[in-house]
Tab-separated table of C-alpha atoms in Angstrom:
chain	number	residue	atom	x	y	z
A	1	MET	CA	0.002	0.008	0.000
A	2	PRO	CA	1.389	3.476	-0.793
A	3	SER	CA	2.868	4.718	2.482
A	4	THR	CA	0.677	7.807	2.701
A	5	TYR	CA	-2.500	5.730	2.504
A	6	SER	CA	-4.854	5.537	5.467
A	7	ARG	CA	-7.460	2.912	6.214
A	8	THR	CA	-10.014	5.384	4.922
A	9	ASP	CA	-8.190	5.799	1.610
A	10	LEU	CA	-8.040	2.040	1.278
A	11	TYR	CA	-11.762	1.650	1.846
A	12	ALA	CA	-12.679	4.195	-0.836
A	13	GLU	CA	-10.044	2.910	-3.211
A	14	VAL	CA	-11.345	-0.685	-3.042
A	15	GLN	CA	-14.943	0.433	-3.533
A	16	GLN	CA	-13.956	2.383	-6.644
A	17	PHE	CA	-11.854	-0.581	-7.860
A	18	TYR	CA	-14.778	-3.016	-7.494
A	19	ALA	CA	-17.248	-0.661	-9.164
A	20	ARG	CA	-15.076	-0.258	-12.258
A	21	GLN	CA	-14.071	-3.928	-12.297
A	22	MET	CA	-17.587	-5.309	-12.142
A	23	GLN	CA	-18.975	-2.749	-14.607
A	24	LEU	CA	-16.336	-4.047	-17.017
A	25	LEU	CA	-17.507	-7.617	-16.428
A	26	ASP	CA	-21.201	-6.750	-16.820
A	27	GLY	CA	-20.355	-4.854	-19.989
A	28	GLY	CA	-18.666	-7.915	-21.507
A	29	ALA	CA	-15.155	-6.414	-21.395
A	30	PHE	CA	-13.527	-9.683	-20.345
A	31	GLU	CA	-9.967	-8.748	-21.299
A	32	ALA	CA	-10.191	-5.534	-19.304
A	33	TYR	CA	-11.677	-7.480	-16.381
A	34	ALA	CA	-8.792	-9.985	-16.536
A	35	GLU	CA	-6.352	-7.069	-16.392
A	36	THR	CA	-7.676	-6.147	-12.955
A	37	PHE	CA	-5.937	-9.337	-11.763
A	38	THR	CA	-2.181	-9.714	-11.303
A	39	GLU	CA	-0.375	-11.455	-14.148
A	40	ASP	CA	-0.401	-14.698	-12.098
A	41	GLY	CA	-3.900	-14.052	-10.687
A	42	GLU	CA	-6.329	-16.830	-9.790
A	43	PHE	CA	-10.117	-16.666	-10.190
A	44	ARG	CA	-12.623	-19.280	-9.073
A	45	HIS	CA	-16.120	-18.004	-9.802
A	46	THR	CA	-18.031	-21.252	-9.349
A	47	PRO	CA	-17.560	-23.748	-6.512
A	48	GLY	CA	-16.233	-27.117	-7.671
A	49	ARG	CA	-14.895	-25.635	-10.889
A	50	GLU	CA	-11.124	-25.460	-11.421
A	51	PRO	CA	-9.824	-21.905	-10.901
A	52	ALA	CA	-8.740	-19.931	-13.956
A	53	ARG	CA	-5.097	-18.736	-13.754
A	54	THR	CA	-3.211	-15.861	-15.414
A	55	ARG	CA	-4.890	-12.995	-17.235
A	56	ALA	CA	-5.088	-14.949	-20.476
A	57	GLY	CA	-6.625	-17.889	-18.610
A	58	ILE	CA	-9.203	-15.702	-16.825
A	59	SER	CA	-10.242	-14.007	-20.052
A	60	ALA	CA	-10.557	-17.377	-21.824
A	61	GLU	CA	-12.602	-18.782	-18.933
A	62	LEU	CA	-15.000	-15.819	-19.091
A	63	HIS	CA	-15.493	-16.142	-22.839
A	64	GLU	CA	-16.203	-19.864	-22.343
A	65	PHE	CA	-18.558	-19.314	-19.384
A	66	HIS	CA	-20.573	-16.589	-21.120
A	67	LYS	CA	-21.353	-18.762	-24.148
A	68	ARG	CA	-24.430	-19.857	-22.191
A	69	PHE	CA	-25.762	-16.323	-22.650
A	70	ASP	CA	-25.198	-16.228	-26.419
A	71	ASP	CA	-28.900	-16.713	-27.184
A	72	ASP	CA	-30.093	-15.203	-23.915
A	73	PRO	CA	-30.333	-11.402	-23.903
A	74	VAL	CA	-29.888	-11.206	-20.154
A	75	GLN	CA	-28.405	-8.124	-18.513
A	76	ARG	CA	-26.421	-9.121	-15.450
A	77	ARG	CA	-25.369	-6.639	-12.744
A	78	HIS	CA	-22.892	-7.677	-10.078
A	79	TRP	CA	-23.436	-5.871	-6.783
A	80	PHE	CA	-20.735	-5.994	-4.122
A	81	GLY	CA	-21.461	-4.764	-0.622
A	82	MET	CA	-20.803	-5.176	3.097
A	83	MET	CA	-17.107	-5.037	2.313
A	84	ASN	CA	-14.972	-6.268	5.208
A	85	LEU	CA	-11.308	-5.371	4.624
A	86	GLU	CA	-8.475	-6.890	6.648
A	87	PRO	CA	-5.041	-5.515	5.708
A	88	GLN	CA	-2.361	-8.182	6.245
A	89	ASP	CA	1.213	-7.837	7.445
A	90	ASP	CA	2.555	-8.668	3.980
A	91	ASP	CA	0.732	-5.603	2.521
A	92	THR	CA	-1.961	-7.688	0.878
A	93	ILE	CA	-5.592	-7.059	1.766
A	94	ARG	CA	-8.103	-9.742	2.537
A	95	ALA	CA	-11.590	-8.702	1.458
A	96	THR	CA	-14.716	-10.613	2.446
A	97	VAL	CA	-17.580	-9.151	0.469
A	98	TYR	CA	-21.229	-9.989	-0.136
A	99	ALA	CA	-22.272	-10.164	-3.773
A	100	LEU	CA	-25.576	-10.339	-5.597
A	101	VAL	CA	-26.015	-10.971	-9.287
A	102	VAL	CA	-29.125	-9.130	-10.421
A	103	THR	CA	-30.369	-10.428	-13.770
A	104	THR	CA	-32.911	-8.804	-16.063
A	105	ARG	CA	-34.303	-10.069	-19.340
A	106	PRO	CA	-36.066	-7.794	-21.852
A	107	GLY	CA	-39.501	-6.897	-20.551
A	108	GLY	CA	-38.964	-9.027	-17.452
A	109	LYS	CA	-38.621	-8.372	-13.749
A	110	PRO	CA	-35.163	-8.384	-12.160
A	111	ALA	CA	-34.205	-11.471	-10.152
A	112	ILE	CA	-31.327	-12.156	-7.800
A	113	ALA	CA	-29.380	-15.191	-8.880
A	114	PRO	CA	-27.274	-15.975	-6.993
A	115	SER	CA	-26.340	-14.523	-3.593
A	116	CYS	CA	-22.626	-15.069	-2.934
A	117	VAL	CA	-19.698	-14.302	-0.693
A	118	VAL	CA	-16.515	-13.186	-2.450
A	119	TYR	CA	-13.119	-13.911	-0.849
A	120	ASP	CA	-10.460	-11.688	-2.442
A	121	VAL	CA	-6.771	-11.180	-1.909
A	122	LEU	CA	-5.859	-7.732	-3.207
A	123	VAL	CA	-2.363	-6.353	-3.770
A	124	TRP	CA	-0.838	-3.004	-4.719
A	125	GLU	CA	1.441	-2.888	-7.756
A	126	ASP	CA	2.895	0.504	-8.726
A	127	GLY	CA	0.196	2.265	-6.724
A	128	GLU	CA	-2.677	0.387	-8.325
A	129	LEU	CA	-4.903	-2.309	-6.860
A	130	PHE	CA	-5.150	-5.768	-8.391
A	131	ASN	CA	-6.779	-9.066	-7.474
A	132	ARG	CA	-4.184	-11.685	-6.698
A	133	SER	CA	-7.011	-14.153	-6.183
A	134	ARG	CA	-10.790	-14.318	-6.045
A	135	ARG	CA	-12.896	-17.188	-4.764
A	136	VAL	CA	-16.688	-16.994	-4.943
A	137	GLU	CA	-18.944	-19.127	-2.736
A	138	HIS	CA	-22.646	-19.464	-3.580
A	139	ASP	CA	-25.267	-19.361	-0.831
A	140	GLN	CA	-27.594	-21.888	-2.437
A	141	LEU	CA	-24.828	-24.494	-2.212
A	142	PHE	CA	-23.933	-23.612	1.358
A	143	GLY	CA	-26.597	-25.595	3.211
A	144	SER	CA	-26.120	-28.713	1.131
A	145	ALA	CA	-22.325	-28.557	1.500
A	146	ALA	CA	-22.694	-28.098	5.262
A	147	ALA	CA	-25.206	-30.929	5.440
A	148	ALA	CA	-22.907	-33.220	3.421
A	149	SER	CA	-19.790	-32.494	5.460
B	1	MET	CA	-14.099	20.556	-5.947
B	2	PRO	CA	-12.742	22.198	-2.776
B	3	SER	CA	-8.958	22.253	-3.251
B	4	THR	CA	-8.183	20.270	-0.118
B	5	TYR	CA	-10.372	17.379	-1.254
B	6	SER	CA	-8.835	14.041	-2.102
B	7	ARG	CA	-10.273	11.247	-4.228
B	8	THR	CA	-11.150	9.514	-0.964
B	9	ASP	CA	-13.073	12.544	0.301
B	10	LEU	CA	-14.948	12.677	-2.971
B	11	TYR	CA	-15.969	9.056	-2.770
B	12	ALA	CA	-17.386	9.392	0.747
B	13	GLU	CA	-18.985	12.726	-0.049
B	14	VAL	CA	-20.866	11.341	-3.051
B	15	GLN	CA	-22.071	8.295	-1.117
B	16	GLN	CA	-23.436	10.542	1.645
B	17	PHE	CA	-24.987	12.842	-0.981
B	18	TYR	CA	-26.782	9.945	-2.707
B	19	ALA	CA	-27.989	8.472	0.584
B	20	ARG	CA	-29.600	11.714	1.679
B	21	GLN	CA	-30.890	12.532	-1.798
B	22	MET	CA	-32.635	9.204	-2.358
B	23	GLN	CA	-34.021	9.045	1.183
B	24	LEU	CA	-35.651	12.379	0.396
B	25	LEU	CA	-37.161	10.958	-2.787
B	26	ASP	CA	-38.398	7.792	-1.082
B	27	GLY	CA	-39.899	9.913	1.680
B	28	GLY	CA	-41.867	11.957	-0.830
B	29	ALA	CA	-39.889	15.168	-0.273
B	30	PHE	CA	-39.901	16.113	-3.947
B	31	GLU	CA	-39.002	19.786	-3.500
B	32	ALA	CA	-36.027	18.872	-1.323
B	33	TYR	CA	-34.987	16.254	-3.897
B	34	ALA	CA	-35.208	18.850	-6.669
B	35	GLU	CA	-32.951	21.141	-4.639
B	36	THR	CA	-30.155	18.551	-4.867
B	37	PHE	CA	-29.961	19.529	-8.562
B	38	THR	CA	-28.429	22.752	-9.856
B	39	GLU	CA	-30.899	25.483	-10.704
B	40	ASP	CA	-30.627	24.528	-14.393
B	41	GLY	CA	-30.453	20.773	-13.615
B	42	GLU	CA	-31.771	18.098	-15.963
B	43	PHE	CA	-33.390	14.824	-14.859
B	44	ARG	CA	-34.496	11.990	-17.103
B	45	HIS	CA	-35.773	9.135	-14.943
B	46	THR	CA	-37.507	7.094	-17.614
B	47	PRO	CA	-36.118	6.266	-21.058
B	48	GLY	CA	-38.068	7.820	-23.903
B	49	ARG	CA	-39.606	10.437	-21.624
B	50	GLU	CA	-38.658	14.082	-22.053
B	51	PRO	CA	-36.184	15.171	-19.326
B	52	ALA	CA	-37.440	17.490	-16.618
B	53	ARG	CA	-35.471	20.766	-16.407
B	54	THR	CA	-34.890	23.261	-13.559
B	55	ARG	CA	-35.707	22.595	-9.929
B	56	ALA	CA	-39.317	23.660	-10.390
B	57	GLY	CA	-39.618	21.402	-13.427
B	58	ILE	CA	-38.088	18.416	-11.619
B	59	SER	CA	-40.375	18.837	-8.630
B	60	ALA	CA	-43.444	19.163	-10.888
B	61	GLU	CA	-42.403	16.045	-12.836
B	62	LEU	CA	-42.082	14.041	-9.643
B	63	HIS	CA	-45.481	15.117	-8.352
B	64	GLU	CA	-46.950	14.140	-11.729
B	65	PHE	CA	-45.102	10.798	-11.884
B	66	HIS	CA	-46.065	9.783	-8.373
B	67	LYS	CA	-49.809	10.244	-8.951
B	68	ARG	CA	-49.758	6.595	-10.050
B	69	PHE	CA	-49.046	5.686	-6.427
B	70	ASP	CA	-51.915	7.766	-4.984
B	71	ASP	CA	-54.073	4.686	-4.325
B	72	ASP	CA	-51.140	2.310	-3.999
B	73	PRO	CA	-49.524	2.204	-0.548
B	74	VAL	CA	-46.182	1.067	-1.957
B	75	GLN	CA	-42.952	1.877	-0.140
B	76	ARG	CA	-40.135	2.378	-2.634
B	77	ARG	CA	-36.444	2.302	-1.693
B	78	HIS	CA	-33.836	3.451	-4.184
B	79	TRP	CA	-30.523	1.643	-3.704
B	80	PHE	CA	-27.411	3.019	-5.432
B	81	GLY	CA	-24.238	0.950	-5.534
B	82	MET	CA	-21.104	0.056	-7.506
B	83	MET	CA	-20.389	3.760	-7.848
B	84	ASN	CA	-17.798	4.464	-10.527
B	85	LEU	CA	-16.585	8.074	-10.249
B	86	GLU	CA	-14.596	9.769	-12.975
B	87	PRO	CA	-13.547	13.328	-12.106
B	88	GLN	CA	-13.331	15.454	-15.256
B	89	ASP	CA	-10.931	18.253	-16.165
B	90	ASP	CA	-13.680	20.855	-15.831
B	91	ASP	CA	-14.187	19.910	-12.148
B	92	THR	CA	-17.406	18.046	-12.820
B	93	ILE	CA	-17.685	14.392	-11.840
B	94	ARG	CA	-19.112	11.686	-14.023
B	95	ALA	CA	-20.780	8.995	-11.932
B	96	THR	CA	-21.910	5.671	-13.394
B	97	VAL	CA	-23.898	3.921	-10.717
B	98	TYR	CA	-26.072	0.805	-10.470
B	99	ALA	CA	-29.510	1.328	-8.983
B	100	LEU	CA	-32.269	-0.935	-7.757
B	101	VAL	CA	-35.740	0.157	-6.802
B	102	VAL	CA	-36.968	-2.146	-4.029
B	103	THR	CA	-40.727	-1.949	-3.637
B	104	THR	CA	-42.818	-3.303	-0.771
B	105	ARG	CA	-46.571	-3.240	-0.299
B	106	PRO	CA	-48.246	-3.742	3.095
B	107	GLY	CA	-48.013	-7.398	4.088
B	108	GLY	CA	-46.196	-8.230	0.867
B	109	LYS	CA	-42.741	-9.406	-0.077
B	110	PRO	CA	-40.191	-6.905	-1.429
B	111	ALA	CA	-39.556	-6.963	-5.162
B	112	ILE	CA	-36.908	-5.351	-7.311
B	113	ALA	CA	-38.439	-3.229	-10.011
B	114	PRO	CA	-36.492	-2.126	-11.895
B	115	SER	CA	-32.703	-2.609	-12.110
B	116	CYS	CA	-31.090	0.505	-13.624
B	117	VAL	CA	-27.885	2.294	-14.440
B	118	VAL	CA	-27.726	5.931	-13.418
B	119	TYR	CA	-25.523	8.345	-15.396
B	120	ASP	CA	-24.916	11.506	-13.357
B	121	VAL	CA	-22.950	14.658	-13.862
B	122	LEU	CA	-22.176	16.159	-10.455
B	123	VAL	CA	-20.783	19.605	-9.731
B	124	TRP	CA	-19.571	21.508	-6.686
B	125	GLU	CA	-21.215	24.838	-5.885
B	126	ASP	CA	-20.008	26.688	-2.767
B	127	GLY	CA	-18.534	23.492	-1.378
B	128	GLU	CA	-21.708	21.434	-1.870
B	129	LEU	CA	-22.450	18.710	-4.376
B	130	PHE	CA	-25.323	18.985	-6.837
B	131	ASN	CA	-26.604	16.999	-9.783
B	132	ARG	CA	-26.200	18.972	-12.981
B	133	SER	CA	-27.863	16.088	-14.803
B	134	ARG	CA	-29.164	12.583	-14.228
B	135	ARG	CA	-30.122	10.046	-16.854
B	136	VAL	CA	-31.517	6.658	-15.833
B	137	GLU	CA	-31.418	3.616	-18.124
B	138	HIS	CA	-33.576	0.587	-17.310
B	139	ASP	CA	-32.202	-2.927	-17.739
B	140	GLN	CA	-35.457	-4.487	-18.861
B	141	LEU	CA	-35.466	-2.139	-21.876
B	142	PHE	CA	-31.831	-2.768	-22.674
B	143	GLY	CA	-32.173	-5.981	-24.629
B	144	SER	CA	-35.086	-4.745	-26.687
B	145	ALA	CA	-33.347	-1.436	-27.454
B	146	ALA	CA	-30.206	-3.339	-28.474
B	147	ALA	CA	-32.251	-5.760	-30.545
B	148	ALA	CA	-34.088	-2.903	-32.244
B	149	SER	CA	-30.958	-0.892	-33.038
C	1	MET	CA	-14.950	10.809	17.675
C	2	PRO	CA	-11.113	10.829	17.676
C	3	SER	CA	-10.176	14.464	17.112
C	4	THR	CA	-8.169	13.818	13.937
C	5	TYR	CA	-11.147	12.160	12.260
C	6	SER	CA	-12.764	13.795	9.281
C	7	ARG	CA	-16.256	13.226	7.899
C	8	THR	CA	-14.623	11.033	5.259
C	9	ASP	CA	-12.908	8.879	7.887
C	10	LEU	CA	-16.208	8.496	9.680
C	11	TYR	CA	-17.991	7.354	6.552
C	12	ALA	CA	-15.436	4.652	5.782
C	13	GLU	CA	-15.203	3.622	9.427
C	14	VAL	CA	-18.939	3.092	9.743
C	15	GLN	CA	-19.094	1.105	6.507
C	16	GLN	CA	-16.326	-1.185	7.733
C	17	PHE	CA	-18.028	-1.461	11.143
C	18	TYR	CA	-21.356	-2.494	9.583
C	19	ALA	CA	-19.714	-5.017	7.244
C	20	ARG	CA	-17.936	-6.794	10.076
C	21	GLN	CA	-20.930	-6.527	12.425
C	22	MET	CA	-23.469	-8.008	10.040
C	23	GLN	CA	-21.089	-10.730	8.783
C	24	LEU	CA	-20.845	-11.765	12.451
C	25	LEU	CA	-24.636	-11.884	12.697
C	26	ASP	CA	-25.070	-13.833	9.448
C	27	GLY	CA	-22.377	-16.243	10.601
C	28	GLY	CA	-24.244	-16.945	13.837
C	29	ALA	CA	-21.649	-15.249	16.089
C	30	PHE	CA	-24.303	-13.714	18.360
C	31	GLU	CA	-21.985	-12.956	21.313
C	32	ALA	CA	-19.549	-11.159	19.011
C	33	TYR	CA	-22.456	-9.263	17.446
C	34	ALA	CA	-23.684	-8.237	20.911
C	35	GLU	CA	-20.198	-6.912	21.674
C	36	THR	CA	-20.551	-4.373	18.879
C	37	PHE	CA	-23.105	-2.668	21.131
C	38	THR	CA	-22.227	-0.602	24.219
C	39	GLU	CA	-22.585	-2.429	27.524
C	40	ASP	CA	-25.972	-0.711	28.035
C	41	GLY	CA	-26.930	-0.965	24.358
C	42	GLU	CA	-30.492	-1.338	23.124
C	43	PHE	CA	-31.581	-3.355	20.078
C	44	ARG	CA	-35.087	-3.571	18.645
C	45	HIS	CA	-34.992	-5.730	15.526
C	46	THR	CA	-38.727	-6.276	15.088
C	47	PRO	CA	-41.445	-3.634	15.403
C	48	GLY	CA	-43.799	-4.182	18.310
C	49	ARG	CA	-41.338	-6.437	20.091
C	50	GLU	CA	-39.737	-5.242	23.338
C	51	PRO	CA	-36.129	-4.073	22.742
C	52	ALA	CA	-33.303	-6.256	24.032
C	53	ARG	CA	-30.996	-4.426	26.459
C	54	THR	CA	-27.338	-4.976	27.473
C	55	ARG	CA	-24.925	-7.234	25.638
C	56	ALA	CA	-26.093	-10.291	27.542
C	57	GLY	CA	-29.699	-9.423	26.738
C	58	ILE	CA	-28.990	-8.866	23.039
C	59	SER	CA	-27.132	-12.148	22.750
C	60	ALA	CA	-29.943	-14.030	24.552
C	61	GLU	CA	-32.563	-12.380	22.282
C	62	LEU	CA	-30.675	-13.459	19.172
C	63	HIS	CA	-30.346	-17.063	20.364
C	64	GLU	CA	-34.095	-17.067	21.096
C	65	PHE	CA	-35.047	-15.434	17.783
C	66	HIS	CA	-32.895	-17.788	15.702
C	67	LYS	CA	-34.496	-20.933	17.125
C	68	ARG	CA	-36.990	-20.575	14.254
C	69	PHE	CA	-34.147	-21.440	11.899
C	70	ASP	CA	-33.049	-24.576	13.794
C	71	ASP	CA	-34.637	-26.893	11.238
C	72	ASP	CA	-34.389	-24.437	8.369
C	73	PRO	CA	-31.013	-24.393	6.572
C	74	VAL	CA	-31.474	-20.802	5.411
C	75	GLN	CA	-28.480	-18.557	4.741
C	76	ARG	CA	-29.348	-14.964	5.573
C	77	ARG	CA	-27.307	-11.990	4.360
C	78	HIS	CA	-27.924	-8.546	5.796
C	79	TRP	CA	-27.149	-5.785	3.331
C	80	PHE	CA	-26.877	-2.201	4.571
C	81	GLY	CA	-26.758	0.659	2.085
C	82	MET	CA	-27.682	4.283	1.398
C	83	MET	CA	-26.081	5.202	4.688
C	84	ASN	CA	-27.075	8.705	5.809
C	85	LEU	CA	-24.837	9.812	8.713
C	86	GLU	CA	-25.648	12.815	10.878
C	87	PRO	CA	-22.991	13.529	13.527
C	88	GLN	CA	-24.591	15.106	16.622
C	89	ASP	CA	-23.274	17.778	18.974
C	90	ASP	CA	-22.809	15.206	21.754
C	91	ASP	CA	-20.358	13.210	19.565
C	92	THR	CA	-22.869	10.479	18.834
C	93	ILE	CA	-23.751	9.702	15.226
C	94	ARG	CA	-27.251	9.185	13.947
C	95	ALA	CA	-27.311	6.741	11.073
C	96	THR	CA	-30.356	6.160	8.882
C	97	VAL	CA	-29.626	3.184	6.693
C	98	TYR	CA	-31.550	1.004	4.248
C	99	ALA	CA	-31.317	-2.731	4.870
C	100	LEU	CA	-32.258	-5.810	2.920
C	101	VAL	CA	-32.207	-9.335	4.270
C	102	VAL	CA	-31.366	-11.666	1.379
C	103	THR	CA	-32.286	-15.269	2.200
C	104	THR	CA	-31.237	-18.389	0.326
C	105	ARG	CA	-32.165	-21.995	0.991
C	106	PRO	CA	-30.188	-24.939	-0.434
C	107	GLY	CA	-30.874	-25.246	-4.137
C	108	GLY	CA	-33.274	-22.321	-3.998
C	109	LYS	CA	-33.355	-18.802	-5.431
C	110	PRO	CA	-32.469	-15.853	-3.210
C	111	ALA	CA	-35.361	-13.759	-1.949
C	112	ILE	CA	-35.473	-10.381	-0.227
C	113	ALA	CA	-37.311	-10.600	3.060
C	114	PRO	CA	-37.689	-8.001	4.378
C	115	SER	CA	-36.738	-4.496	3.227
C	116	CYS	CA	-36.069	-2.291	6.268
C	117	VAL	CA	-34.825	1.034	7.502
C	118	VAL	CA	-32.314	0.887	10.354
C	119	TYR	CA	-32.111	3.780	12.826
C	120	ASP	CA	-28.828	3.617	14.740
C	121	VAL	CA	-27.162	5.747	17.364
C	122	LEU	CA	-23.422	5.109	17.224
C	123	VAL	CA	-20.809	6.199	19.761
C	124	TRP	CA	-17.013	6.136	20.029
C	125	GLU	CA	-15.472	4.416	23.057
C	126	ASP	CA	-11.659	4.309	23.250
C	127	GLY	CA	-11.406	4.980	19.525
C	128	GLU	CA	-13.803	2.213	18.559
C	129	LEU	CA	-17.357	2.455	17.229
C	130	PHE	CA	-20.284	0.859	19.025
C	131	ASN	CA	-24.060	0.824	18.665
C	132	ARG	CA	-25.690	2.572	21.574
C	133	SER	CA	-29.020	1.690	20.048
C	134	ARG	CA	-30.558	0.151	16.947
C	135	ARG	CA	-34.179	0.258	15.875
C	136	VAL	CA	-35.329	-1.558	12.721
C	137	GLU	CA	-38.514	-0.638	10.879
C	138	HIS	CA	-39.947	-3.032	8.297
C	139	ASP	CA	-41.353	-1.723	5.014
C	140	GLN	CA	-44.136	-4.302	4.761
C	141	LEU	CA	-45.573	-3.013	8.047
C	142	PHE	CA	-45.226	0.634	7.053
C	143	GLY	CA	-48.399	1.050	5.015
C	144	SER	CA	-50.590	-0.773	7.519
C	145	ALA	CA	-49.156	1.185	10.450
C	146	ALA	CA	-49.724	4.435	8.559
C	147	ALA	CA	-53.238	3.373	7.592
C	148	ALA	CA	-54.012	2.399	11.188
C	149	SER	CA	-52.718	5.625	12.722
């Protein structure tokens, strides 16, 4: 973290980072989204699925994943909130964040699908924030996983 | 922007501004909501509808629009989030913000209607923030507009 | 409030406080949640219900209230947003905040139940934020209460 940064600066900075990052994703700018990760970044958006690694890998994974929407004119909006930041001794930041995906189809009513918790490790590189890793857990799988364990 | 303001200050300031502004709207304080715009402010809340202009015009538009709720005891809550701020060279701020309108009727379950993106131009006047303009795009119209274009 | 704190610091600090506090609640850490209140804190989560008082009382109330979920593997997520902070002359902070409870059951779709407004009085003790009181109003009761009054 830049040495003049306070906890307050960090909080605002991460909010702005997430807003831009997820607007890129919702706008289909997958390469630009992948560039918000470090070069060796890791991204697991769906439990049980192998994480995507490196920017090229994350971008490829997103193109693959979004094929399901090719014939489905859905508008997805990723909302992050209730952002709990825990700066670590090694200058990384652990972020535990609630997320909702709000989906709307033409003429339809918005629905939430799904409700998630996002576990991020963020790092500073040359004064800019990046995701070193992101792991997303889905609430609708939580009960069954807990029941099975 | 006041010269001592940082990017962090701006982020907090705009969040506070939106919270107060939208609580005024949801509370039916249309004149007070209109006063959060500049005197020559412009407000287009519904695609395809002519924008309202000036504080008096915005207030009149809101009174007109809300007549539909006269016999409908709905409680609306405007949520703004994922706030992407881009300060401009002319000291205005472009804000691209997700919005949900959460509606509840007595005894009923809350519903989201609609999911939107808000495009604001904000300005400082005498150390206070105001909307110079606001344009709201609705997600459920997005696909059809895109399909039609 | 610590004397070097700005309005911006306060805004970030309260957001971080709420994120941690409500993640504790959603994770079932009721004692830890109760400790985010002052020793003589007051918490009324449901209209018409007697407020819980003191940390021990708040913790006991939460254990009692959550018995209804003993055989119901629901995951609840409390979202706070549109946070309107009004610092008072006595160094307390009035917070008027929108809240949604997003609930998900295994294999199910998330639902919002309910939509609320949270009225908090926050205080600083030894540089840390605490709830002196919290009162939650539910939107689905609003119309009927208004109609009945």
